[in-house]
Amino acid sequence: MDDLLTVLLRGIAQGSVYALLAAGFVVIYRATDVVNFAQPALMVLGAYFTYLFVRPLGVPFPIAVLLAIGAVALIAAVTERIALRPMVGEPPFSAAMVTVGLFLVLTIVANRLIGSNVLSVGDPWGLDTAVFAGNVRMRVADGWRIGLTAAAFAGVGLFLARSRVGLAMRATSLDQEVALAQGVNVGRMFGLSWALAGGLAGLAGMMVGSGGMGVDNTTAFIALKALPVIILGGLDSLKGAYIAGLIIGVAEAFTRANSAALTGYVGANVDVVVPYVIMILVLMVRPYGLFGTPEVQRV
């Protein structure tokens, strides 16, 4: 039972990172009807900037995290202005293909910055230590991942639901022409949605790059596990992104914990493919996800 809880907590922590990435997909989709496949590359840049500010520049870790989040948000906003704004009015599929190109370009840039080594921020908060409750073990880093993700989702949810800017973003997502008629600056809402999604990716990158973990030139592809999360939770549901992220993380953790027993039946590294198996099953049974709306257009 204690081992079960230990694996469960580890899966929730890993799923929290996936949920943050998926939240960026949801925010941009709800504002612009575009699926942003560049989100994993932005996450890697978040990890790199956190490393840059903490290690070479010696900035205190909390300030470095805020600076990294701001840097990635700025990059995302500039990227939207240059590459996506001219696509307004074009089919969502065309804009989505532009984001695929952005993913490749940003991944190449991130790989040039990272090089061939694994970049790690280290353990600035003593995050790699563990706490015990009986025989249940949880790393402090995982506790921070779970807590920060919950706080980020609460903050974004309140921002979209209660603030004037959030309401304008929601109005833009519902009907851009009506929003324009009501005086909403639709282009500005697009930029803000990308900046917000970039900030979430930067926070996820900090989580991946610190507390005993690190990033290398394959991390962006691993982060594509956020795609099964948005399929499971629903492309337009923030709540769905959070719950589905935890489900995918827990499923992956339990599969990894039992990989030795499963290897003889399905081969090695089965935990890597489990999120995509779940994605395929969901697409076959409920293509709009657990919390998505049925009219969401797939690309």
XYZ file of C-alpha atoms in Angstrom:
299
model
C 0.000 0.000 0.000
C 2.841 2.405 0.858
C 4.539 1.646 -2.447
C 1.237 2.281 -4.192
C 0.922 5.743 -2.633
C 4.562 6.541 -3.418
C 4.042 5.740 -7.109
C 0.731 7.632 -7.089
C 2.379 10.811 -5.767
C 5.200 10.482 -8.294
C 2.668 10.134 -11.097
C 0.680 13.166 -9.927
C 3.872 15.241 -9.902
C 4.820 14.152 -13.422
C 1.250 14.661 -14.589
C 1.308 18.186 -13.183
C 4.009 19.118 -15.706
C 1.938 17.629 -18.526
C -1.118 19.539 -17.268
C 0.747 22.865 -17.374
C 1.788 22.238 -20.957
C -1.743 21.187 -21.887
C -3.145 24.344 -20.281
C -1.132 26.382 -22.787
C -2.723 24.442 -25.638
C -6.180 25.124 -24.186
C -5.625 28.857 -23.600
C -4.484 29.433 -27.187
C -7.163 27.231 -28.687
C -9.940 28.942 -26.768
C -8.742 32.385 -27.889
C -7.690 31.693 -31.472
C -9.095 28.277 -32.535
C -5.515 27.220 -33.277
C -3.702 24.187 -31.843
C -0.210 25.376 -30.896
C 2.191 22.499 -31.486
C 5.137 24.762 -30.540
C 4.250 24.599 -26.829
C 6.777 21.818 -25.947
C 9.621 23.815 -27.544
C 8.654 26.839 -25.444
C 8.865 24.614 -22.371
C 12.454 23.683 -23.219
C 13.303 27.365 -23.613
C 11.818 27.932 -20.153
C 14.195 25.364 -18.708
C 17.131 26.916 -20.566
C 16.377 30.455 -19.375
C 15.984 29.241 -15.785
C 19.392 27.567 -16.066
C 20.892 30.689 -17.687
C 19.670 33.037 -14.956
C 20.549 30.712 -12.054
C 23.892 29.243 -13.101
C 25.952 31.595 -15.325
C 24.286 34.830 -14.159
C 23.866 33.917 -10.480
C 20.352 35.301 -10.102
C 18.488 34.056 -6.979
C 16.289 31.119 -7.925
C 12.804 32.643 -7.301
C 13.726 35.753 -9.310
C 15.283 33.601 -12.034
C 12.033 31.645 -12.336
C 10.022 34.837 -12.794
C 12.517 36.146 -15.352
C 12.434 32.849 -17.270
C 8.622 32.865 -17.315
C 8.661 36.448 -18.587
C 11.261 35.665 -21.257
C 9.288 32.735 -22.647
C 6.037 34.719 -22.523
C 7.729 37.479 -24.535
C 9.088 34.991 -27.088
C 5.632 33.437 -27.452
C 3.979 36.836 -27.941
C 6.553 37.922 -30.538
C 6.202 34.571 -32.307
C 2.445 35.028 -32.518
C 2.823 38.548 -33.874
C 5.294 37.535 -36.582
C 4.103 34.081 -37.632
C 0.471 33.669 -36.611
C -1.118 37.120 -36.852
C -0.902 37.084 -40.678
C -2.850 33.801 -40.592
C -5.993 35.408 -39.123
C -8.925 34.416 -41.310
C -7.125 31.388 -42.738
C -8.362 27.828 -42.001
C -7.317 26.494 -38.545
C -5.483 23.635 -40.243
C -3.146 26.089 -42.025
C -2.386 27.949 -38.800
C -1.772 24.651 -36.988
C 0.755 23.673 -39.652
C 2.539 26.981 -39.039
C 2.863 26.049 -35.371
C 4.369 22.691 -36.394
C 7.014 24.651 -38.268
C 7.516 26.867 -35.237
C 7.987 23.779 -33.089
C 10.807 22.594 -35.339
C 12.453 26.034 -35.540
C 12.263 26.689 -31.787
C 13.470 23.152 -31.041
C 16.515 23.684 -33.250
C 17.228 27.006 -31.528
C 16.825 25.397 -28.082
C 19.104 22.504 -29.042
C 21.792 24.925 -30.210
C 21.560 26.721 -26.875
C 21.584 23.510 -24.814
C 24.209 21.625 -26.811
C 24.787 17.914 -26.350
C 24.767 17.933 -22.549
C 21.935 17.653 -20.045
C 21.212 21.063 -18.569
C 20.105 21.091 -14.961
C 19.346 24.032 -12.720
C 20.511 21.875 -9.848
C 18.850 21.763 -6.467
C 18.522 25.410 -5.396
C 15.738 24.816 -2.859
C 16.874 21.444 -1.578
C 14.228 20.013 -3.808
C 15.907 16.679 -4.331
C 15.423 15.627 -0.736
C 12.496 13.447 0.278
C 9.887 13.493 2.997
C 8.326 10.395 4.513
C 4.938 9.632 6.031
C 5.448 6.120 7.336
C 6.918 4.291 4.370
C 5.343 6.648 1.822
C 8.097 8.679 0.147
C 7.683 11.931 -1.768
C 10.442 14.209 -3.042
C 10.151 17.846 -2.033
C 10.506 18.749 -5.707
C 7.385 16.734 -6.509
C 5.492 18.548 -3.757
C 6.428 21.882 -5.339
C 5.391 20.650 -8.787
C 1.980 19.610 -7.490
C 1.451 22.807 -5.505
C 2.664 25.253 -8.150
C 0.563 23.585 -10.841
C -2.576 23.763 -8.715
C -1.853 27.440 -7.963
C -1.204 28.214 -11.648
C -4.476 26.608 -12.727
C -6.386 28.473 -10.038
C -4.791 31.760 -11.085
C -5.445 31.269 -14.805
C -8.997 30.127 -14.129
C -9.749 33.198 -12.023
C -8.080 35.472 -14.586
C -10.193 34.118 -17.447
C -13.414 34.084 -15.426
C -13.219 37.309 -13.418
C -10.954 39.864 -15.114
C -12.037 42.187 -17.931
C -9.162 40.985 -20.099
C -10.108 37.386 -19.404
C -13.698 38.069 -20.394
C -12.485 39.760 -23.582
C -10.372 36.681 -24.372
C -13.368 34.436 -23.856
C -15.521 36.673 -26.040
C -12.866 36.501 -28.749
C -12.843 32.719 -28.584
C -16.637 32.541 -28.926
C -17.009 34.875 -31.919
C -14.233 37.106 -33.207
C -16.510 39.299 -35.326
C -18.908 39.964 -32.455
C -15.965 40.694 -30.168
C -14.637 43.220 -32.693
C -18.071 44.839 -32.867
C -18.030 45.191 -29.062
C -14.708 47.038 -29.161
C -12.430 44.152 -28.225
C -8.950 44.361 -29.710
C -8.880 40.822 -31.110
C -5.245 40.979 -32.176
C -4.205 42.020 -28.687
C -6.199 39.120 -27.219
C -4.362 36.728 -29.529
C -0.999 38.071 -28.338
C -2.040 37.895 -24.688
C -3.210 34.305 -25.047
C 0.140 33.305 -26.539
C 2.022 35.191 -23.813
C -0.045 33.459 -21.122
C 0.538 30.053 -22.707
C 4.256 30.855 -23.014
C 4.395 31.751 -19.326
C 2.814 28.407 -18.423
C 5.338 26.635 -20.643
C 8.158 28.551 -18.936
C 6.913 27.422 -15.524
C 6.730 23.823 -16.762
C 10.274 24.161 -18.107
C 11.548 25.297 -14.716
C 9.960 22.193 -13.157
C 11.604 19.915 -15.705
C 15.026 21.544 -15.371
C 15.271 21.676 -11.576
C 15.049 19.398 -8.585
C 17.099 16.474 -9.858
C 15.825 16.608 -13.416
C 17.236 18.264 -16.532
C 16.655 18.951 -20.203
C 18.516 17.787 -23.277
C 17.919 17.858 -27.008
C 15.174 15.191 -26.799
C 13.035 16.825 -24.104
C 10.783 18.713 -26.531
C 9.703 15.434 -28.127
C 9.058 13.839 -24.736
C 6.927 16.868 -23.842
C 4.642 16.004 -26.749
C 2.893 13.794 -24.190
C 0.810 16.882 -23.577
C -1.051 15.938 -26.768
C -2.667 12.837 -25.196
C -3.590 15.065 -22.260
C -5.568 17.557 -24.353
C -7.224 14.731 -26.279
C -8.282 13.037 -23.036
C -9.347 16.198 -21.228
C -10.812 18.077 -24.170
C -9.105 20.663 -26.327
C -11.128 23.576 -24.978
C -11.348 22.643 -21.281
C -8.926 24.019 -18.678
C -10.387 21.697 -16.046
C -10.014 18.808 -18.448
C -6.334 19.650 -19.020
C -5.656 19.492 -15.280
C -7.492 16.245 -14.596
C -6.265 14.532 -17.752
C -2.678 15.579 -17.019
C -2.849 13.849 -13.661
C -4.458 10.757 -15.188
C -1.761 10.449 -17.849
C 1.029 11.024 -15.309
C -0.360 8.404 -12.906
C -0.917 5.874 -15.714
C 2.655 6.386 -16.868
C 4.066 6.079 -13.330
C 2.228 2.838 -12.564
C 3.219 1.338 -15.907
C 6.858 2.275 -15.276
C 6.731 0.798 -11.773
C 5.495 -2.499 -13.210
C 7.526 -2.421 -16.410
C 9.608 -5.455 -15.388
C 6.497 -7.612 -15.195
C 5.024 -6.171 -18.401
C 8.151 -6.367 -20.541
C 7.615 -10.021 -21.336
C 4.157 -9.293 -22.764
C 4.452 -5.935 -24.529
C 8.198 -5.205 -24.710
C 10.448 -2.677 -22.983
C 9.651 1.006 -22.364
C 5.921 0.339 -22.378
C 5.414 3.363 -20.113
C 6.522 5.615 -22.984
C 3.679 4.494 -25.238
C 0.920 4.264 -22.626
C -0.153 7.953 -23.017
C -0.541 7.474 -26.759
C -2.500 4.232 -26.319
C -4.886 6.140 -24.055
C -5.103 8.903 -26.679
C -6.051 6.443 -29.428
C -8.708 4.793 -27.261
C -10.223 8.159 -26.347
C -10.299 9.256 -29.997
C -12.165 6.051 -30.879
C -14.743 6.352 -28.085
C -15.074 10.061 -27.193
C -13.103 12.208 -29.680
C -13.904 15.480 -27.913
C -12.475 14.231 -24.600
C -13.880 13.962 -21.102
C -14.688 17.668 -20.707
C -14.474 19.077 -24.246
C -17.388 20.288 -26.326
C -18.515 18.013 -29.177
C -18.327 20.747 -31.809
C -14.539 21.210 -31.434
C -12.956 21.026 -34.875
C -10.043 18.607 -35.149
C -6.987 19.405 -37.243
